[in-house]
Short mmCIF file of C-alpha atoms and ligand atoms in Angstrom, two decimals:
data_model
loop_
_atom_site.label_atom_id
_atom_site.label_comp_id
_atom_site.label_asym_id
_atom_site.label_seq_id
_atom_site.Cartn_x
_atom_site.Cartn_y
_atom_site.Cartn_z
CA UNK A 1 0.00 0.00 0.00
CA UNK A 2 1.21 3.36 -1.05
CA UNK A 3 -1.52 5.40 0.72
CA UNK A 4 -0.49 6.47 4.22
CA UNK A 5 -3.13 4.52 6.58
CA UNK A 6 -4.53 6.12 9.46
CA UNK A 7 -6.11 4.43 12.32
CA UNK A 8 -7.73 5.43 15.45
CA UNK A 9 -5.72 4.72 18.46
CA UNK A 10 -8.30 5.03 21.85
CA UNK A 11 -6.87 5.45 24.46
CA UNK A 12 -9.04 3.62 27.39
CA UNK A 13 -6.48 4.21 30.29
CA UNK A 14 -7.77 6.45 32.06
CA UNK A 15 -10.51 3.96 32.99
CA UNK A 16 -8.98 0.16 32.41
CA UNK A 17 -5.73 1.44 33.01
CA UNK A 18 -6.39 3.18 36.23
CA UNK A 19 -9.51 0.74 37.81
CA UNK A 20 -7.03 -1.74 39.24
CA UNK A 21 -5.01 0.04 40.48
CA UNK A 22 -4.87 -0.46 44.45
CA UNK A 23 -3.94 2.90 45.29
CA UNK A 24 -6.74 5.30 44.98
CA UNK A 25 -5.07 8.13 42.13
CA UNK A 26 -6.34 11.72 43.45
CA UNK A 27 -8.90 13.47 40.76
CA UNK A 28 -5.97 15.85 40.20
CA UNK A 29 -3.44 13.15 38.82
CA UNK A 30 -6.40 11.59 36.55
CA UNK A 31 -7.41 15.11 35.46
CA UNK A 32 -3.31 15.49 34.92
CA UNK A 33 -2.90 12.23 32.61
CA UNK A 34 -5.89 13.20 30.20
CA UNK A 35 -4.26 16.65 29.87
CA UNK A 36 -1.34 15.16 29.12
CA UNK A 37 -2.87 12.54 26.73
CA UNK A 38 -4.74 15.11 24.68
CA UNK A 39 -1.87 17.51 24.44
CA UNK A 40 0.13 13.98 22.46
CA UNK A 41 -2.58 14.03 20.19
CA UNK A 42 -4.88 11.42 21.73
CA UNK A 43 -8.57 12.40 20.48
CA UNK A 44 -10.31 9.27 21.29
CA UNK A 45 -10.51 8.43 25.00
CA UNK A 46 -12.41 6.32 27.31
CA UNK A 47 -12.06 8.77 30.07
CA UNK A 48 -13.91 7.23 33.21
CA UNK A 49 -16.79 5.03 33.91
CA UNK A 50 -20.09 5.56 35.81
CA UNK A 51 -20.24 2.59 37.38
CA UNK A 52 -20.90 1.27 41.27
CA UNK A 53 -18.03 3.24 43.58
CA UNK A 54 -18.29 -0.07 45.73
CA UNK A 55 -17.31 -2.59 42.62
CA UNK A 56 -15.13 -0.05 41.18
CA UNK A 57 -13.19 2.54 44.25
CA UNK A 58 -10.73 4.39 41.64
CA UNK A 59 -13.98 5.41 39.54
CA UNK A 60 -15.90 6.99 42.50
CA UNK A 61 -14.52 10.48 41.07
CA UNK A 62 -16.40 9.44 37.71
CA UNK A 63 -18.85 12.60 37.27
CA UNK A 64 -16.14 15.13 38.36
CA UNK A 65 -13.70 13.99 35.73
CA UNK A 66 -16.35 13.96 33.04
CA UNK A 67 -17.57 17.41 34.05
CA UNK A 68 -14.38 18.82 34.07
CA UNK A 69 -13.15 16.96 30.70
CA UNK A 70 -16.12 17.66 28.87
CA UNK A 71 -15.93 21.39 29.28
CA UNK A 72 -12.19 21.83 28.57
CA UNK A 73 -11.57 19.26 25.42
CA UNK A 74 -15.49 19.95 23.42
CA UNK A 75 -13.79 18.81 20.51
CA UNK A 76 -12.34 15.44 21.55
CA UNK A 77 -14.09 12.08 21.40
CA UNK A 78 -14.66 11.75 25.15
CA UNK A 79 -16.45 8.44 26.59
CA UNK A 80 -17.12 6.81 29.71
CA UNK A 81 -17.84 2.81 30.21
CA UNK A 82 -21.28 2.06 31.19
CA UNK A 83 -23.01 -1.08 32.89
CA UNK A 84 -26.37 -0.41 33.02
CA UNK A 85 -29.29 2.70 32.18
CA UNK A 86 -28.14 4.20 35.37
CA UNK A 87 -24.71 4.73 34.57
CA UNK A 88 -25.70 5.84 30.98
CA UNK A 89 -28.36 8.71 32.06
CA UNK A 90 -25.39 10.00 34.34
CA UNK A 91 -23.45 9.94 31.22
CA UNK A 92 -25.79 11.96 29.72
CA UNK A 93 -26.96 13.98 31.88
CA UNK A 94 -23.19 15.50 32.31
CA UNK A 95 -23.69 16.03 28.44
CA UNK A 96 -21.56 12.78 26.81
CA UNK A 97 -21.98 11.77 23.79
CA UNK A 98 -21.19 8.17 23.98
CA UNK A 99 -20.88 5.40 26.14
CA UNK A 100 -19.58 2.02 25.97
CA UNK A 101 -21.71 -0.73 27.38
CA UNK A 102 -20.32 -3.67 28.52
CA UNK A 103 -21.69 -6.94 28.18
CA UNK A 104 -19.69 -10.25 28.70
CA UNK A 105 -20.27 -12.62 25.37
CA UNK A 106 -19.82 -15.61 28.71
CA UNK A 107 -22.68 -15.80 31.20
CA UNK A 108 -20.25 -16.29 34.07
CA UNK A 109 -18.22 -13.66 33.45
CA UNK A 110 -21.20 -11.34 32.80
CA UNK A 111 -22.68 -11.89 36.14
CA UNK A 112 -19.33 -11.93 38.03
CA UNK A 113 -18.65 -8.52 36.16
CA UNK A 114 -21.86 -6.71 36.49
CA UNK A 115 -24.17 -9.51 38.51
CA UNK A 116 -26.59 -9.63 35.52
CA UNK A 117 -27.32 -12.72 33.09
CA UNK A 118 -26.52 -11.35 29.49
CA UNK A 119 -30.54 -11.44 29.22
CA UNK A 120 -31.10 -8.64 31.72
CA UNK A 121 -28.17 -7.02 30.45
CA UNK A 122 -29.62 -6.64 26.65
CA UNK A 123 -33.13 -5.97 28.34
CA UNK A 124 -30.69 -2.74 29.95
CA UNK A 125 -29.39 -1.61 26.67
CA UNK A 126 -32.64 -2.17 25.00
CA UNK A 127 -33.79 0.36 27.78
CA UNK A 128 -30.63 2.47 27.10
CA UNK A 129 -31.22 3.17 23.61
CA UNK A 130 -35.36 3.33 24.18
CA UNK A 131 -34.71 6.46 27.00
CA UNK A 132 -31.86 8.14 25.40
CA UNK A 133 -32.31 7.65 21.63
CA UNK A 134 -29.58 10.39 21.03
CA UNK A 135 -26.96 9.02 23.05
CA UNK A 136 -24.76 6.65 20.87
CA UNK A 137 -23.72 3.29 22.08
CA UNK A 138 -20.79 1.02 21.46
CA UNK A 139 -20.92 -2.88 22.94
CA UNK A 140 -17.95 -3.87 24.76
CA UNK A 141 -17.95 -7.47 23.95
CA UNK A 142 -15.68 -8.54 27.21
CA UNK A 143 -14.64 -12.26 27.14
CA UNK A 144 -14.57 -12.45 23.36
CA UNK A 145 -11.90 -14.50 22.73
CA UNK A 146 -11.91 -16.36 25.91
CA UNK A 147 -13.37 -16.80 29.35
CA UNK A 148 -11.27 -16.93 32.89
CA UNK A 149 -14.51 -19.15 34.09
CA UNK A 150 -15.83 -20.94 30.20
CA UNK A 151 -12.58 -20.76 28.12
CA UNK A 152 -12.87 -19.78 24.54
CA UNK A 153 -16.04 -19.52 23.02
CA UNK A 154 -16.90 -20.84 19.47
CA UNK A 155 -16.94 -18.02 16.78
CA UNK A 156 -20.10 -18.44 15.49
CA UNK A 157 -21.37 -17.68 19.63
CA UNK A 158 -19.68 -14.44 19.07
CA UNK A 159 -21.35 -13.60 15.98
CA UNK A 160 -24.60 -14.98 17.06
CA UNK A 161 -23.94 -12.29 20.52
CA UNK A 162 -23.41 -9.61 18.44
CA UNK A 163 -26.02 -10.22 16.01
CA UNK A 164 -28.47 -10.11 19.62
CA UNK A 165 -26.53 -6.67 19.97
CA UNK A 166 -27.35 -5.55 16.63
CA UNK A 167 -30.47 -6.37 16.86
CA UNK A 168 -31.26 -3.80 19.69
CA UNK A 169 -29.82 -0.84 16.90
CA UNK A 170 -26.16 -1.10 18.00
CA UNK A 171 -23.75 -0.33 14.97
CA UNK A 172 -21.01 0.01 16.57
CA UNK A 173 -18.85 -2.83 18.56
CA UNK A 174 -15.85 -3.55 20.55
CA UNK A 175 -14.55 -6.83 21.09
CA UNK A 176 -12.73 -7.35 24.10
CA UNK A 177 -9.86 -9.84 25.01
CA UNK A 178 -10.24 -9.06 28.79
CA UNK A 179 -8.09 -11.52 29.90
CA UNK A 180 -5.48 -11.57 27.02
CA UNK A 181 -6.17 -15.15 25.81
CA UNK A 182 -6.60 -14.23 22.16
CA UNK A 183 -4.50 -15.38 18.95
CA UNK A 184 -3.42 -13.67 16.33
CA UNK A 185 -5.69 -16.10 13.81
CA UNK A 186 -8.56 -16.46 16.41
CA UNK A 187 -8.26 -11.95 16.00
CA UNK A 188 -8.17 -12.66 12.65
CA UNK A 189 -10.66 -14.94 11.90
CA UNK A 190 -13.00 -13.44 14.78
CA UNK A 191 -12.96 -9.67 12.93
CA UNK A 192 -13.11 -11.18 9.28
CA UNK A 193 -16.61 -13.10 10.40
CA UNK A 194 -18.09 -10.12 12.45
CA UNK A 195 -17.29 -7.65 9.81
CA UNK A 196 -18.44 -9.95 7.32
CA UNK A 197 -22.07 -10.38 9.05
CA UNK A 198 -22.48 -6.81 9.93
CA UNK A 199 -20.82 -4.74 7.47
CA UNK A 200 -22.90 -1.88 8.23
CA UNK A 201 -21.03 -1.71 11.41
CA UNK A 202 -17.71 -0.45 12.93
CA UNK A 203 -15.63 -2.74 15.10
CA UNK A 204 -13.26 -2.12 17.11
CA UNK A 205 -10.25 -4.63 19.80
CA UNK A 206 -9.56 -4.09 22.95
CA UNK A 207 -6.51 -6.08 23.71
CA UNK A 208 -4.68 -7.44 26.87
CA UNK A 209 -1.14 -8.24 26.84
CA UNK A 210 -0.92 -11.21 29.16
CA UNK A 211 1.30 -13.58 27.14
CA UNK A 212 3.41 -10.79 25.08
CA UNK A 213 0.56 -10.84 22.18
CA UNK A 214 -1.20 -7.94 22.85
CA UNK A 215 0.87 -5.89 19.97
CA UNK A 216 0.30 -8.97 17.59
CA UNK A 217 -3.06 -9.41 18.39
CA UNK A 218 -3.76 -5.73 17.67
CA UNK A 219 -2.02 -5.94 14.30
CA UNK A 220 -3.81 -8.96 13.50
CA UNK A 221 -6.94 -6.80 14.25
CA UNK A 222 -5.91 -3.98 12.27
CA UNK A 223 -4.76 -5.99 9.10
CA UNK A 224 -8.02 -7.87 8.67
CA UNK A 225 -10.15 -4.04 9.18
CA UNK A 226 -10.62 -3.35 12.90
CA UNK A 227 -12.03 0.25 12.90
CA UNK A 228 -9.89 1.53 15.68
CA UNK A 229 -7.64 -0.18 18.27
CA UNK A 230 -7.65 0.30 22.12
CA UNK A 231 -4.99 0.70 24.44
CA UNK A 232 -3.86 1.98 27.50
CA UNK A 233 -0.61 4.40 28.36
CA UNK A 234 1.88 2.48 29.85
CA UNK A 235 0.23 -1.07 29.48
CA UNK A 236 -1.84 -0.83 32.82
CA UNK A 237 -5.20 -2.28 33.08
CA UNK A 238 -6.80 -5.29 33.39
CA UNK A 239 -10.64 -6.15 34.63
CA UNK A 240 -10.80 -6.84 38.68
CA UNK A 241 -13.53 -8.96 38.32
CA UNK A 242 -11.96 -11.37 35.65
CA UNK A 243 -9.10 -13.49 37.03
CA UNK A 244 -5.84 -13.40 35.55
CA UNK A 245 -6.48 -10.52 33.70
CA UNK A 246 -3.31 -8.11 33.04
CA UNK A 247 -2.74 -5.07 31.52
CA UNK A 248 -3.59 -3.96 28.00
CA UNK A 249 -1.51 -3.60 25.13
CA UNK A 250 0.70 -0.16 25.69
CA UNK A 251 -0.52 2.76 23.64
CA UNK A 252 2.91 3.56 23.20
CA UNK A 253 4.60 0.74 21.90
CA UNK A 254 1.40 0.42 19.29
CA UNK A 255 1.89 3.90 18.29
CA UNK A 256 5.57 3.21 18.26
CA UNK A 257 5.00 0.02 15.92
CA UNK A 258 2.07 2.22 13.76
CA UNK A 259 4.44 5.18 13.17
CA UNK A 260 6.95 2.77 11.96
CA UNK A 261 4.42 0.39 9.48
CA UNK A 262 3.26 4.24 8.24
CA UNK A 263 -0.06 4.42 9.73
CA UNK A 264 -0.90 8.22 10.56
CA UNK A 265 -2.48 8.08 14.56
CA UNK A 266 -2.23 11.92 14.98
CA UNK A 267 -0.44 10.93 18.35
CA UNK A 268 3.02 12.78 19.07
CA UNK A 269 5.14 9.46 20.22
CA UNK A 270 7.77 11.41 22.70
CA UNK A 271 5.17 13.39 23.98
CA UNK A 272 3.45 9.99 24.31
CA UNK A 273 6.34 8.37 26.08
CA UNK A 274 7.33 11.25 28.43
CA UNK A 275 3.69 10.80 29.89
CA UNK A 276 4.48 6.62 30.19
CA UNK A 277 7.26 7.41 32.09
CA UNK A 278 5.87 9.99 34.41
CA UNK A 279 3.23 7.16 35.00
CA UNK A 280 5.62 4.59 35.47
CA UNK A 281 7.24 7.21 38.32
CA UNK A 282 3.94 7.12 40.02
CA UNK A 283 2.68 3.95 39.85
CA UNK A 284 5.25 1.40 39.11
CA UNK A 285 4.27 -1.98 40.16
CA UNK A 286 1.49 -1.90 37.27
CA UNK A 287 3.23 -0.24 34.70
CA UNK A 288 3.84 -3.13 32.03
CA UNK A 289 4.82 -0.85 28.63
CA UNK A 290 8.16 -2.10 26.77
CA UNK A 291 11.45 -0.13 26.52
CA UNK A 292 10.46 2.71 28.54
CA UNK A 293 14.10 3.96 27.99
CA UNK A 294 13.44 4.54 23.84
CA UNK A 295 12.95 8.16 23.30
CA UNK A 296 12.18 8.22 20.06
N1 COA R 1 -23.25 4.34 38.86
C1 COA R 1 -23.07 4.50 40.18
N2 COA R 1 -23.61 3.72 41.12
C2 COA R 1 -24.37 2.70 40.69
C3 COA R 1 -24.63 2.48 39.34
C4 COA R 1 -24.02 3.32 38.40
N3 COA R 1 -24.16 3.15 37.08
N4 COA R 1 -25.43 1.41 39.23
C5 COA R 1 -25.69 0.97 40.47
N5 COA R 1 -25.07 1.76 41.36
C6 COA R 1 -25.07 1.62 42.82
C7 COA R 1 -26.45 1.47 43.41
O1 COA R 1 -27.00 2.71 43.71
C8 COA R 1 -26.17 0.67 44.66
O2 COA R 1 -25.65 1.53 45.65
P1 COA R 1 -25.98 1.29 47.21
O3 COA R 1 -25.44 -0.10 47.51
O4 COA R 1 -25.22 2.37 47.87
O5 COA R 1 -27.45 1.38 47.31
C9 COA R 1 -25.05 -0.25 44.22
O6 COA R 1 -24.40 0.41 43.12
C10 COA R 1 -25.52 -1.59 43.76
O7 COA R 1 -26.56 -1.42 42.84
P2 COA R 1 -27.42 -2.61 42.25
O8 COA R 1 -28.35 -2.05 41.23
O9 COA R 1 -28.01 -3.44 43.37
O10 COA R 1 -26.40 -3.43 41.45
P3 COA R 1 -25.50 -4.69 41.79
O11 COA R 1 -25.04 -4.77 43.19
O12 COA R 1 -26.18 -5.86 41.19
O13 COA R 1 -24.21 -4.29 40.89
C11 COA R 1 -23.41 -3.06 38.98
C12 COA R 1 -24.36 -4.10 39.50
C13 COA R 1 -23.47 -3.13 37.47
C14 COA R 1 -23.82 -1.68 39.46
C15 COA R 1 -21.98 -3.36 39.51
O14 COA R 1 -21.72 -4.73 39.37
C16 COA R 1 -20.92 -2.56 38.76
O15 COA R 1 -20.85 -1.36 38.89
N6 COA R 1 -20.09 -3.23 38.00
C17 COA R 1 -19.05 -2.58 37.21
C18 COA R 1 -17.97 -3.55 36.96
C19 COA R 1 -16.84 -2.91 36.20
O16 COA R 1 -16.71 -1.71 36.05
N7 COA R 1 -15.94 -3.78 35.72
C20 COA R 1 -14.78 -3.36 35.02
C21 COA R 1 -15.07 -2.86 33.67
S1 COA R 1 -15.36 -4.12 32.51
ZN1 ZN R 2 -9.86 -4.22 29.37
#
């Protein structure tokens, strides 16, 4: 290809990234990393998500960050992760655009994530998009590659999930590797059949790096038409409620890698790594991004 390729790099740290983390991070430092993240270049960002302070502690400053965000970056794709109507009329009602719902493509996972059966939680988005019409939604398909409790599901499961999804009005999807179980031919063969059964629809990975694949997985992605790619700044992350989960692939080894291949992000990489490495400074134990010491 001669063309240069550009591809949307979101940025989901400030939520995955920052959920696990034991130590609660003040308002201030969260507030801190988006600034820093939108002043690489990052325009696509899972900034927070309104979910229960008690399941989730580091998210319990959800509504100030999205306040605050919302009114200084207008321009910028700002969303917030959602598991149910309440969390996306809070959304809303702070003036968001979009949310990302997550639904686990596994029962077990579903209800140990948000204590629903996958039932009550399309019943919820069905209600989601019935009250708020204008609000868009994406599906976080968590567990779709594999399941810490079922192991990997069968393909045609996945498409059948997200054909229930798309049945509700949902055109845009993200499917999750929450616990970083994926191949690169299951990615592959996974994005070829959903995009081939709903090409009306964008699709997006989100990609955890527990066996060094994350990066290859995400290519994989990317070469067979993923829509955009998630990530997180410094590789931190992972789901609490999923065991064995790690951290996601590193926004800046992807961009890195991207920059390299001649795909355009619109991210400035040293900017990008001077903010890893601040991170790394203040939370170390979780920080799990490659090469920290490359500066450009
Ligand atoms: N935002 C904030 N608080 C919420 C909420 C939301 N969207 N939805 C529910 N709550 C509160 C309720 O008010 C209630 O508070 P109380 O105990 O002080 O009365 C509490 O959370 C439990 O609510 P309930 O409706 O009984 O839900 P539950 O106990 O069955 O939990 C979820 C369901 C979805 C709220 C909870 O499992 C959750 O927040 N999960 C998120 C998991 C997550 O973020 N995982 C990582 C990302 S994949
Ligand atoms: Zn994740």
């Amino acid at each position: 290809m001669t063309e240069p390729r550009a591809i949307p790099v979101v940025e989901v740290g400030p939520r995955d990234g920052l959920q696990n983390l034991k130590e609660y991070l003040p308002t201030d430092r969260k507030l801190a990393l988006i600034d820093g993240l939108i002043q690489a270049g990052v325009t696509h960002m899972q900034i927070t998500s309104f979910v229960s302070p008690k399941a989730i502690p580091q998210m319990q400053d959800a509504e100030e960050v999205a306040r605050i965000c919302l009114e200084r970056y207008p321009q910028a794709d700002l969303f917030a992760l959602v598991p149910n109507l309440r969390g996306a009329q809070t959304a809303h009602r702070l003036g968001m655009k979009k949310v990302a719902n997550v639904i686990s493509l596994s029962e077990s996972h579903n209800k140990a994530n948000i204590n629903r059966t996958r039932s009550q939680s399309l019943e919820e988005l069905d209600r989601i998009r019935e009250s708020l019409p204008e609000l868009e939604v994406c599906v976080d398909v968590a567990t779709a590659f594999g399941c810490p409790f079922e192991g990997r599901p069968t393909q045609q499961a996945l498409v059948d999930f997200v054909g229930q999804v798309h049945q509700l009005g949902v055109r845009t999807f993200c499917l999750c590797d929450t616990i970083g179980v994926a191949d690169p031919a299951q990615v592959r063969s996974a994005l070829a059949a959903v995009k081939a059964a709903f090409p009306d629809s964008t699709v997006q990975v989100h990609i955890h790096d527990t066996r060094n694949m994350g990066i290859v997985n995400t290519l994989a992605a990317i070469e067979c038409g993923a829509d955009g790619v998630q990530s997180t700044l410094g590789g931190l992350g992972g789901c609490p409620f999923a065991p064995g989960a790690s951290g996601n692939t590193a926004t800046e080894d992807l961009v890195y890698m991207l920059h390299l291949m001649g795909y355009e992000t619109g991210i400035d990489f040293p900017k990008l790594l001077g903010l890893a490495k601040e991170l790394y400074t203040d939370v170390p134990g979780n920080y799990s991004g490659h090469h920290i010491h490359i500066n450009s």
